[in-house]
mmCIF file of C-alpha atoms in Angstrom:
data_model
loop_
_atom_site.group_PDB
_atom_site.id
_atom_site.type_symbol
_atom_site.label_atom_id
_atom_site.label_comp_id
_atom_site.label_asym_id
_atom_site.label_seq_id
_atom_site.Cartn_x
_atom_site.Cartn_y
_atom_site.Cartn_z
ATOM 1 C CA MET Q 269 149.333 193.398 81.467
ATOM 2 C CA LYS Q 270 152.592 192.974 79.581
ATOM 3 C CA GLU Q 271 155.268 195.559 80.393
ATOM 4 C CA LYS Q 272 156.067 197.913 77.528
ATOM 5 C CA ILE Q 273 159.781 197.950 76.787
ATOM 6 C CA GLN Q 274 161.711 200.100 74.345
ATOM 7 C CA TRP Q 275 164.715 198.176 72.981
ATOM 8 C CA LEU Q 276 167.725 200.142 71.724
ATOM 9 C CA ASP Q 277 170.823 198.849 69.930
ATOM 10 C CA VAL Q 278 173.863 200.027 71.912
ATOM 11 C CA LYS Q 279 175.558 200.940 68.635
ATOM 12 C CA GLU Q 280 173.037 203.752 68.129
ATOM 13 C CA LYS Q 281 173.315 207.282 69.453
ATOM 14 C CA PRO Q 282 172.957 208.781 72.008
ATOM 15 C CA ILE Q 283 174.588 205.670 73.528
ATOM 16 C CA GLU Q 284 178.365 205.896 73.220
ATOM 17 C CA ILE Q 285 180.811 202.994 72.991
ATOM 18 C CA LYS Q 286 184.143 203.699 74.655
ATOM 19 C CA GLY Q 287 187.289 201.613 75.106
ATOM 20 C CA LEU Q 288 187.262 200.267 71.534
ATOM 21 C CA ALA Q 289 189.530 202.539 69.515
ATOM 22 C CA TRP Q 290 188.199 201.635 66.059
ATOM 23 C CA PHE Q 291 184.489 201.431 66.916
ATOM 24 C CA GLU Q 292 183.468 204.817 65.526
ATOM 25 C CA GLU Q 293 185.067 203.951 62.197
ATOM 26 C CA GLU Q 294 183.980 200.315 61.822
ATOM 27 C CA LYS Q 295 180.936 199.958 64.130
ATOM 28 C CA ILE Q 296 181.958 196.496 65.316
ATOM 29 C CA PHE Q 297 182.832 195.351 68.825
ATOM 30 C CA ARG Q 298 186.518 194.737 68.261
ATOM 31 C CA ARG Q 299 189.766 195.993 69.806
ATOM 32 C CA LEU Q 300 191.846 196.185 66.604
ATOM 33 C CA PRO Q 301 190.818 197.220 63.103
ATOM 34 C CA ALA Q 302 189.068 194.536 61.061
ATOM 35 C CA LYS Q 303 190.935 195.786 58.018
ATOM 36 C CA SER Q 304 194.526 196.719 58.701
ATOM 37 C CA GLN Q 305 197.503 197.681 56.595
ATOM 38 C CA PHE Q 306 199.649 195.838 59.160
ATOM 39 C CA GLN Q 307 199.771 192.056 59.465
ATOM 40 C CA ILE Q 308 198.104 191.050 62.725
ATOM 41 C CA PRO Q 309 199.319 187.743 64.227
ATOM 42 C CA GLU Q 310 196.597 185.098 63.963
ATOM 43 C CA ALA Q 311 196.176 184.601 67.717
ATOM 44 C CA VAL Q 312 196.039 188.353 68.331
ATOM 45 C CA ASP Q 313 193.551 188.789 65.491
ATOM 46 C CA GLU Q 314 191.171 186.308 67.165
ATOM 47 C CA LEU Q 315 191.660 187.763 70.647
ATOM 48 C CA ALA Q 316 190.956 191.246 69.276
ATOM 49 C CA ASN Q 317 187.330 190.124 68.999
ATOM 50 C CA HIS Q 318 187.166 189.879 72.801
ATOM 51 C CA THR Q 319 185.619 193.077 74.122
ATOM 52 C CA ALA Q 320 187.857 193.688 77.172
ATOM 53 C CA GLY Q 321 187.701 197.385 78.050
ATOM 54 C CA GLY Q 322 184.602 198.079 75.950
ATOM 55 C CA VAL Q 323 181.968 200.206 77.701
ATOM 56 C CA ALA Q 324 178.477 201.305 76.637
ATOM 57 C CA ARG Q 325 177.757 204.690 78.254
ATOM 58 C CA PHE Q 326 174.521 206.714 78.437
ATOM 59 C CA GLN Q 327 172.034 208.432 80.754
ATOM 60 C CA THR Q 328 168.402 207.449 81.223
ATOM 61 C CA ASP Q 329 165.491 208.146 83.554
ATOM 62 C CA SER Q 330 164.057 204.666 83.056
ATOM 63 C CA ARG Q 331 163.086 202.973 86.313
ATOM 64 C CA PHE Q 332 164.397 199.675 84.968
ATOM 65 C CA LEU Q 333 167.160 198.542 82.665
ATOM 66 C CA LYS Q 334 167.387 195.260 80.784
ATOM 67 C CA ILE Q 335 170.044 193.952 78.439
ATOM 68 C CA LYS Q 336 170.094 191.432 75.601
ATOM 69 C CA VAL Q 337 173.471 190.085 74.518
ATOM 70 C CA GLU Q 338 174.454 187.865 71.625
ATOM 71 C CA LEU Q 339 177.927 186.528 72.336
ATOM 72 C CA ARG Q 340 180.451 185.574 69.701
ATOM 73 C CA ALA Q 341 181.085 182.119 71.169
ATOM 74 C CA ILE Q 342 180.271 179.724 73.980
ATOM 75 C CA VAL Q 343 183.230 179.905 76.359
ATOM 76 C CA ASN Q 344 184.098 177.453 79.112
ATOM 77 C CA MET Q 345 187.082 178.498 81.201
ATOM 78 C CA MET Q 346 188.095 176.379 84.160
ATOM 79 C CA HIS Q 347 189.730 179.159 86.175
ATOM 80 C CA MET Q 348 187.587 182.203 85.319
ATOM 81 C CA PRO Q 349 183.894 182.713 86.143
ATOM 82 C CA ALA Q 350 181.377 182.987 83.302
ATOM 83 C CA THR Q 351 180.415 186.404 84.663
ATOM 84 C CA GLY Q 352 183.981 187.552 83.958
ATOM 85 C CA HIS Q 353 184.550 186.093 80.514
ATOM 86 C CA SER Q 354 181.021 186.573 79.125
ATOM 87 C CA GLY Q 355 178.995 188.782 81.491
ATOM 88 C CA VAL Q 356 178.180 192.497 81.451
ATOM 89 C CA ASP Q 357 178.648 194.758 84.488
ATOM 90 C CA CYS Q 358 176.382 197.695 85.299
ATOM 91 C CA TYR Q 359 177.736 200.725 87.178
ATOM 92 C CA ILE Q 360 175.626 203.758 88.051
ATOM 93 C CA GLY Q 361 176.874 207.282 88.714
ATOM 94 C CA GLU Q 362 178.720 210.152 87.109
ATOM 95 C CA PRO Q 363 182.386 209.683 86.148
ATOM 96 C CA LYS Q 364 184.717 209.051 89.124
ATOM 97 C CA LYS Q 365 181.654 208.370 91.311
ATOM 98 C CA GLN Q 366 180.338 205.166 89.750
ATOM 99 C CA THR Q 367 178.863 202.539 92.052
ATOM 100 C CA TYR Q 368 178.583 198.876 91.139
ATOM 101 C CA CYS Q 369 174.963 197.851 90.630
ATOM 102 C CA SER Q 370 174.728 194.378 89.076
ATOM 103 C CA THR Q 371 176.069 191.848 86.581
ATOM 104 C CA ALA Q 372 174.233 190.282 83.657
ATOM 105 C CA ILE Q 373 174.966 186.578 84.122
ATOM 106 C CA PRO Q 374 175.278 184.568 80.889
ATOM 107 C CA LEU Q 375 173.408 181.334 80.315
ATOM 108 C CA PRO Q 376 175.298 178.017 80.183
ATOM 109 C CA ASP Q 377 175.894 176.648 76.683
ATOM 110 C CA ASN Q 378 173.987 179.505 75.068
ATOM 111 C CA LYS Q 379 175.348 182.472 73.147
ATOM 112 C CA ILE Q 380 172.235 184.622 73.738
ATOM 113 C CA TYR Q 381 170.968 185.866 77.083
ATOM 114 C CA GLU Q 382 168.655 188.554 78.480
ATOM 115 C CA ARG Q 383 168.868 189.947 82.007
ATOM 116 C CA GLU Q 384 167.415 192.756 84.106
ATOM 117 C CA LEU Q 385 170.153 194.982 85.508
ATOM 118 C CA PHE Q 386 168.072 197.114 87.859
ATOM 119 C CA ARG Q 387 164.540 198.159 88.830
ATOM 120 C CA PHE Q 388 163.873 201.234 90.971
ATOM 121 C CA ASN Q 389 160.735 203.031 92.143
ATOM 122 C CA GLU Q 390 162.099 206.522 91.527
ATOM 123 C CA LYS Q 391 162.195 207.905 87.999
ATOM 124 C CA LYS Q 392 165.279 210.124 87.620
ATOM 125 C CA ILE Q 393 168.232 210.573 85.291
ATOM 126 C CA ARG Q 394 171.017 208.118 86.049
ATOM 127 C CA SER Q 395 174.442 207.800 84.415
ATOM 128 C CA ILE Q 396 175.051 204.219 83.277
ATOM 129 C CA ASP Q 397 178.273 202.410 82.339
ATOM 130 C CA LEU Q 398 177.952 198.856 80.988
ATOM 131 C CA TYR Q 399 181.262 196.952 80.874
ATOM 132 C CA PHE Q 400 181.533 194.330 78.134
ATOM 133 C CA PRO Q 401 182.867 190.742 78.459
ATOM 134 C CA LEU Q 402 186.606 190.276 79.017
ATOM 135 C CA TYR Q 403 187.215 186.929 77.305
ATOM 136 C CA ASN Q 404 184.434 186.705 74.744
ATOM 137 C CA GLY Q 405 183.182 188.719 71.810
ATOM 138 C CA VAL Q 406 179.833 190.438 71.357
ATOM 139 C CA ASN Q 407 177.947 190.196 68.085
ATOM 140 C CA LYS Q 408 175.027 192.321 69.249
ATOM 141 C CA ALA Q 409 173.830 194.057 72.407
ATOM 142 C CA SER Q 410 170.600 195.941 73.128
ATOM 143 C CA ILE Q 411 169.261 197.703 76.196
ATOM 144 C CA GLY Q 412 165.621 197.708 77.283
ATOM 145 C CA ILE Q 413 164.145 200.760 78.998
ATOM 146 C CA GLU Q 414 160.686 201.968 79.949
ATOM 147 C CA ASN Q 415 158.566 202.890 76.969
ATOM 148 C CA GLY Q 416 158.802 206.680 76.646
ATOM 149 C CA ALA Q 417 161.769 207.016 79.002
ATOM 150 C CA LYS Q 418 164.440 209.568 78.223
ATOM 151 C CA ILE Q 419 167.862 208.485 77.045
ATOM 152 C CA LYS Q 420 170.729 210.951 76.711
ATOM 153 C CA LYS Q 421 174.383 210.915 75.783
ATOM 154 C CA PRO Q 422 176.710 210.213 78.731
ATOM 155 C CA GLU Q 423 178.606 212.731 80.787
ATOM 156 C CA PRO Q 424 182.108 213.036 79.308
ATOM 157 C CA TYR Q 425 185.142 211.650 81.069
ATOM 158 C CA PRO Q 426 186.734 214.403 83.207
ATOM 159 C CA VAL Q 427 190.174 213.601 81.761
ATOM 160 C CA LYS Q 428 190.469 214.190 78.038
ATOM 161 C CA ARG Q 429 192.243 211.758 75.712
ATOM 162 C CA ARG Q 430 192.947 208.076 76.317
ATOM 163 C CA ILE Q 431 195.297 205.709 78.097
ATOM 164 C CA VAL Q 432 196.409 202.749 75.963
ATOM 165 C CA VAL Q 433 197.568 199.566 77.700
ATOM 166 C CA TYR Q 434 199.351 196.808 75.734
ATOM 167 C CA GLY Q 435 200.050 193.502 77.406
ATOM 168 C CA THR Q 436 199.056 189.983 78.346
ATOM 169 C CA SER Q 437 196.211 187.904 79.741
ATOM 170 C CA ILE Q 438 196.397 189.872 82.989
ATOM 171 C CA THR Q 439 195.962 193.104 81.044
ATOM 172 C CA GLN Q 440 193.009 191.576 79.207
ATOM 173 C CA GLY Q 441 191.384 190.826 82.556
ATOM 174 C CA GLY Q 442 192.158 187.194 83.377
ATOM 175 C CA CYS Q 443 190.836 186.118 85.803
ATOM 176 C CA ALA Q 444 188.432 188.782 87.145
ATOM 177 C CA SER Q 445 185.070 187.536 88.379
ATOM 178 C CA ARG Q 446 183.297 190.266 86.402
ATOM 179 C CA PRO Q 447 184.325 192.826 83.740
ATOM 180 C CA GLY Q 448 184.375 195.892 85.981
ATOM 181 C CA MET Q 449 187.144 194.352 88.088
ATOM 182 C CA ALA Q 450 189.857 194.268 85.404
ATOM 183 C CA TYR Q 451 192.526 196.662 86.663
ATOM 184 C CA THR Q 452 192.242 198.880 83.590
ATOM 185 C CA ASN Q 453 188.504 199.302 84.225
ATOM 186 C CA ILE Q 454 189.094 200.050 87.898
ATOM 187 C CA LEU Q 455 191.655 202.721 87.012
ATOM 188 C CA SER Q 456 189.323 204.154 84.380
ATOM 189 C CA ARG Q 457 186.674 204.739 87.044
ATOM 190 C CA TRP Q 458 189.092 206.103 89.633
ATOM 191 C CA LEU Q 459 190.850 208.462 87.217
ATOM 192 C CA GLY Q 460 187.865 209.431 85.079
ATOM 193 C CA VAL Q 461 189.566 208.608 81.786
ATOM 194 C CA GLU Q 462 188.962 206.259 78.863
ATOM 195 C CA PHE Q 463 191.232 203.205 78.704
ATOM 196 C CA ILE Q 464 192.005 201.232 75.547
ATOM 197 C CA ASN Q 465 192.713 197.634 76.610
ATOM 198 C CA LEU Q 466 195.093 195.863 74.216
ATOM 199 C CA GLY Q 467 195.875 192.879 76.407
ATOM 200 C CA PHE Q 468 196.095 189.647 74.394
ATOM 201 C CA SER Q 469 196.105 186.443 76.404
ATOM 202 C CA GLY Q 470 199.375 184.578 75.822
ATOM 203 C CA SER Q 471 199.994 186.704 72.739
ATOM 204 C CA GLY Q 472 201.356 190.072 73.852
ATOM 205 C CA LYS Q 473 204.791 189.488 72.381
ATOM 206 C CA GLY Q 474 205.859 192.938 71.257
ATOM 207 C CA GLU Q 475 205.516 192.513 67.492
ATOM 208 C CA PRO Q 476 206.268 195.766 65.632
ATOM 209 C CA GLU Q 477 202.909 195.530 63.864
ATOM 210 C CA LEU Q 478 201.172 196.046 67.211
ATOM 211 C CA ALA Q 479 203.265 199.138 67.906
ATOM 212 C CA HIS Q 480 202.271 200.523 64.501
ATOM 213 C CA LEU Q 481 198.601 199.831 65.256
ATOM 214 C CA ILE Q 482 198.885 201.700 68.553
ATOM 215 C CA THR Q 483 200.236 204.718 66.659
ATOM 216 C CA MET Q 484 196.962 204.760 64.705
ATOM 217 C CA ILE Q 485 194.939 205.487 67.860
ATOM 218 C CA ASP Q 486 193.836 209.099 68.267
ATOM 219 C CA ASP Q 487 193.891 211.253 71.395
ATOM 220 C CA VAL Q 488 196.428 209.206 73.341
ATOM 221 C CA ARG Q 489 197.489 210.685 76.673
ATOM 222 C CA CYS Q 490 199.645 207.859 78.032
ATOM 223 C CA ILE Q 491 200.809 204.351 77.046
ATOM 224 C CA ILE Q 492 201.446 201.431 79.390
ATOM 225 C CA LEU Q 493 203.500 198.468 78.162
ATOM 226 C CA ASP Q 494 203.106 195.301 80.225
ATOM 227 C CA TYR Q 495 204.042 192.371 77.998
ATOM 228 C CA GLN Q 496 207.220 190.800 79.409
ATOM 229 C CA ALA Q 497 205.403 187.675 80.651
ATOM 230 C CA ASN Q 498 204.360 186.696 77.104
ATOM 231 C CA ALA Q 499 207.522 187.691 75.270
ATOM 232 C CA GLY Q 500 209.937 185.760 77.487
ATOM 233 C CA ILE Q 501 213.324 187.142 78.450
ATOM 234 C CA GLU Q 502 215.045 186.966 75.064
ATOM 235 C CA GLY Q 503 211.932 188.093 73.226
ATOM 236 C CA TYR Q 504 211.528 191.032 75.588
ATOM 237 C CA ILE Q 505 215.128 192.133 75.168
ATOM 238 C CA SER Q 506 214.919 191.887 71.389
ATOM 239 C CA THR Q 507 211.520 193.587 70.914
ATOM 240 C CA LEU Q 508 211.249 196.344 73.533
ATOM 241 C CA PRO Q 509 213.671 198.883 71.964
ATOM 242 C CA ALA Q 510 212.075 198.589 68.522
ATOM 243 C CA PHE Q 511 208.550 198.731 69.982
ATOM 244 C CA VAL Q 512 209.279 201.929 71.902
ATOM 245 C CA LYS Q 513 211.069 203.475 68.916
ATOM 246 C CA ILE Q 514 207.974 203.002 66.749
ATOM 247 C CA LEU Q 515 205.760 204.558 69.425
ATOM 248 C CA ARG Q 516 208.099 207.507 69.862
ATOM 249 C CA GLU Q 517 208.039 208.282 66.133
ATOM 250 C CA LYS Q 518 204.357 209.192 66.594
ATOM 251 C CA PHE Q 519 204.032 210.025 70.283
ATOM 252 C CA ARG Q 520 207.124 212.135 70.949
ATOM 253 C CA LYS Q 521 206.193 213.624 74.318
ATOM 254 C CA ILE Q 522 203.471 211.535 75.948
ATOM 255 C CA PRO Q 523 204.384 209.347 78.948
ATOM 256 C CA ILE Q 524 205.243 205.703 78.323
ATOM 257 C CA VAL Q 525 205.222 203.472 81.413
ATOM 258 C CA ILE Q 526 206.934 200.090 81.046
ATOM 259 C CA ILE Q 527 205.950 197.479 83.628
ATOM 260 C CA SER Q 528 207.943 194.280 84.084
ATOM 261 C CA ARG Q 529 206.290 190.944 84.727
ATOM 262 C CA PRO Q 530 204.205 190.689 87.935
ATOM 263 C CA ALA Q 531 205.396 188.147 90.485
ATOM 264 C CA VAL Q 532 204.246 184.520 90.286
ATOM 265 C CA ALA Q 533 203.929 182.030 93.125
ATOM 266 C CA GLY Q 534 206.581 179.694 91.699
ATOM 267 C CA TRP Q 535 209.322 182.239 92.309
ATOM 268 C CA PHE Q 536 209.083 181.540 96.024
ATOM 269 C CA PHE Q 537 210.286 177.998 95.342
ATOM 270 C CA ASP Q 538 212.372 178.475 92.188
ATOM 271 C CA ARG Q 539 215.129 181.055 92.562
ATOM 272 C CA LYS Q 540 216.396 180.336 89.057
ATOM 273 C CA ALA Q 541 213.059 181.339 87.521
ATOM 274 C CA LYS Q 542 212.994 184.562 89.527
ATOM 275 C CA ASN Q 543 216.570 185.383 88.541
ATOM 276 C CA SER Q 544 215.632 184.903 84.898
ATOM 277 C CA TYR Q 545 212.799 187.386 85.311
ATOM 278 C CA MET Q 546 215.113 189.830 87.060
ATOM 279 C CA ARG Q 547 217.426 189.743 84.043
ATOM 280 C CA GLY Q 548 214.582 191.066 81.940
ATOM 281 C CA TYR Q 549 213.705 193.670 84.537
ATOM 282 C CA ARG Q 550 217.328 194.872 84.766
ATOM 283 C CA PHE Q 551 217.388 195.202 80.980
ATOM 284 C CA GLN Q 552 214.204 197.268 81.136
ATOM 285 C CA GLU Q 553 215.672 199.497 83.842
ATOM 286 C CA GLU Q 554 218.893 200.120 81.893
ATOM 287 C CA PHE Q 555 216.977 200.674 78.659
ATOM 288 C CA VAL Q 556 214.766 203.330 80.251
ATOM 289 C CA LYS Q 557 217.691 204.891 82.103
ATOM 290 C CA ASP Q 558 219.595 205.226 78.820
ATOM 291 C CA LEU Q 559 216.644 206.859 77.037
ATOM 292 C CA ARG Q 560 216.133 209.313 79.871
ATOM 293 C CA ALA Q 561 219.838 210.211 79.786
ATOM 294 C CA LYS Q 562 219.402 210.974 76.096
ATOM 295 C CA GLY Q 563 216.560 213.378 76.828
ATOM 296 C CA ASP Q 564 213.377 211.241 76.849
ATOM 297 C CA THR Q 565 212.155 212.275 80.274
ATOM 298 C CA SER Q 566 208.631 210.994 79.608
ATOM 299 C CA ILE Q 567 209.505 207.298 79.749
ATOM 300 C CA PHE Q 568 209.326 205.356 83.013
ATOM 301 C CA SER Q 569 210.152 201.882 84.324
ATOM 302 C CA TYR Q 570 208.073 200.130 86.974
ATOM 303 C CA CYS Q 571 208.909 196.852 88.729
ATOM 304 C CA GLY Q 572 205.954 194.529 88.167
ATOM 305 C CA SER Q 573 206.730 192.430 91.246
ATOM 306 C CA LYS Q 574 205.614 195.429 93.342
ATOM 307 C CA LEU Q 575 202.047 195.119 92.027
ATOM 308 C CA PHE Q 576 201.275 192.262 94.431
ATOM 309 C CA GLU Q 577 204.041 193.039 96.883
ATOM 310 C CA LYS Q 578 201.930 193.062 100.045
ATOM 311 C CA MET Q 579 199.610 190.129 99.430
ATOM 312 C CA TRP Q 580 200.684 188.208 96.327
ATOM 313 C CA GLN Q 581 199.998 184.801 97.898
ATOM 314 C CA GLU Q 582 196.284 185.655 98.297
ATOM 315 C CA SER Q 583 195.828 187.535 95.036
ATOM 316 C CA THR Q 584 195.679 184.957 92.249
ATOM 317 C CA VAL Q 585 193.638 181.982 91.046
ATOM 318 C CA ASP Q 586 196.624 179.945 89.834
ATOM 319 C CA GLY Q 587 199.763 181.611 91.131
ATOM 320 C CA GLY Q 588 199.838 184.127 88.294
ATOM 321 C CA HIS Q 589 196.449 185.438 87.157
ATOM 322 C CA PRO Q 590 194.815 187.861 89.609
ATOM 323 C CA THR Q 591 191.533 187.444 91.408
ATOM 324 C CA ASP Q 592 189.427 190.559 92.043
ATOM 325 C CA LEU Q 593 191.622 191.155 95.093
ATOM 326 C CA GLY Q 594 194.700 190.943 92.873
ATOM 327 C CA PHE Q 595 193.305 193.424 90.365
ATOM 328 C CA LEU Q 596 192.335 195.806 93.151
ATOM 329 C CA THR Q 597 195.884 195.526 94.519
ATOM 330 C CA MET Q 598 197.306 196.277 91.059
ATOM 331 C CA ALA Q 599 195.046 199.292 90.635
ATOM 332 C CA GLN Q 600 196.003 200.640 94.055
ATOM 333 C CA ALA Q 601 199.697 200.324 93.178
ATOM 334 C CA LEU Q 602 199.357 202.041 89.796
ATOM 335 C CA TYR Q 603 196.819 204.722 90.746
ATOM 336 C CA PRO Q 604 199.238 207.274 92.277
ATOM 337 C CA ILE Q 605 201.562 206.914 89.282
ATOM 338 C CA MET Q 606 198.774 207.383 86.734
ATOM 339 C CA LYS Q 607 197.142 210.199 88.710
ATOM 340 C CA LYS Q 608 200.416 212.127 88.649
ATOM 341 C CA MET Q 609 200.560 211.762 84.879
ATOM 342 C CA MET Q 610 197.002 212.953 84.432
#
């Protein structure tokens, strides 16, 4: 006898999509607005279709859960697992108590896949978080539950408002083995707060248009800037003051945390490269110190090299992009800072 399954589009209530700031307005899986009054750089515009940070949240008493995903593209990355760039992670549990359950593994050379995420004997209400792909887009996603099973809106995040993170490929989640292991997603679970991931691989360069787009996001509680690695030293020095000024015109009191570039393996062998980085970090430190002296006591500087300080040699896939261990190390370093701000 064929199993009866009720398929539901994740765009439909009571399922809620979090982590995508413009979803409620546009109903598309995208990290920046499809129609913007600000000119979005071409590379950023394409990367905005990647669903890093997107989460489908709901509660159901179904004894099983299936998912169908239609990806935007077929992606083949040599240094990042397919589960990370194109898979979907399932976590079960109320906010701040989620437990990893399973990952929907994509099919090779196929944009469409269907997977079962869990099957239990007991029928009871469970809180579900489904983390979307980090380095691919999603055209459509549906969940399959028992025919007649209940589905309810999710429990709200304990912390109101959102944390916005702007940065690089590391921010976007390269190279986590699965979506739930991006450091922003880890911190979201630990802190019980929605994160908006605006990491753009190779393209977080501090353009003023991106600062203006961030000011369009509602209910912002804190902003993290982590884009030095993409901007380069001169680009960082020239863009950071203007970027922060634009943010402060809208967000006058909320905390802004500026993180310098995380350490890379090459610095151990190339002192000149490390010294170049340190020039950018010293600029950041002086810039923040000056603003605080002028009365902006809600802006902070953090040395990115401390993110992997204890185990940087074992934390990356290529000397720069974190593994799951690297992202966990980053989250552990940032957690006490973010918790204090919450």
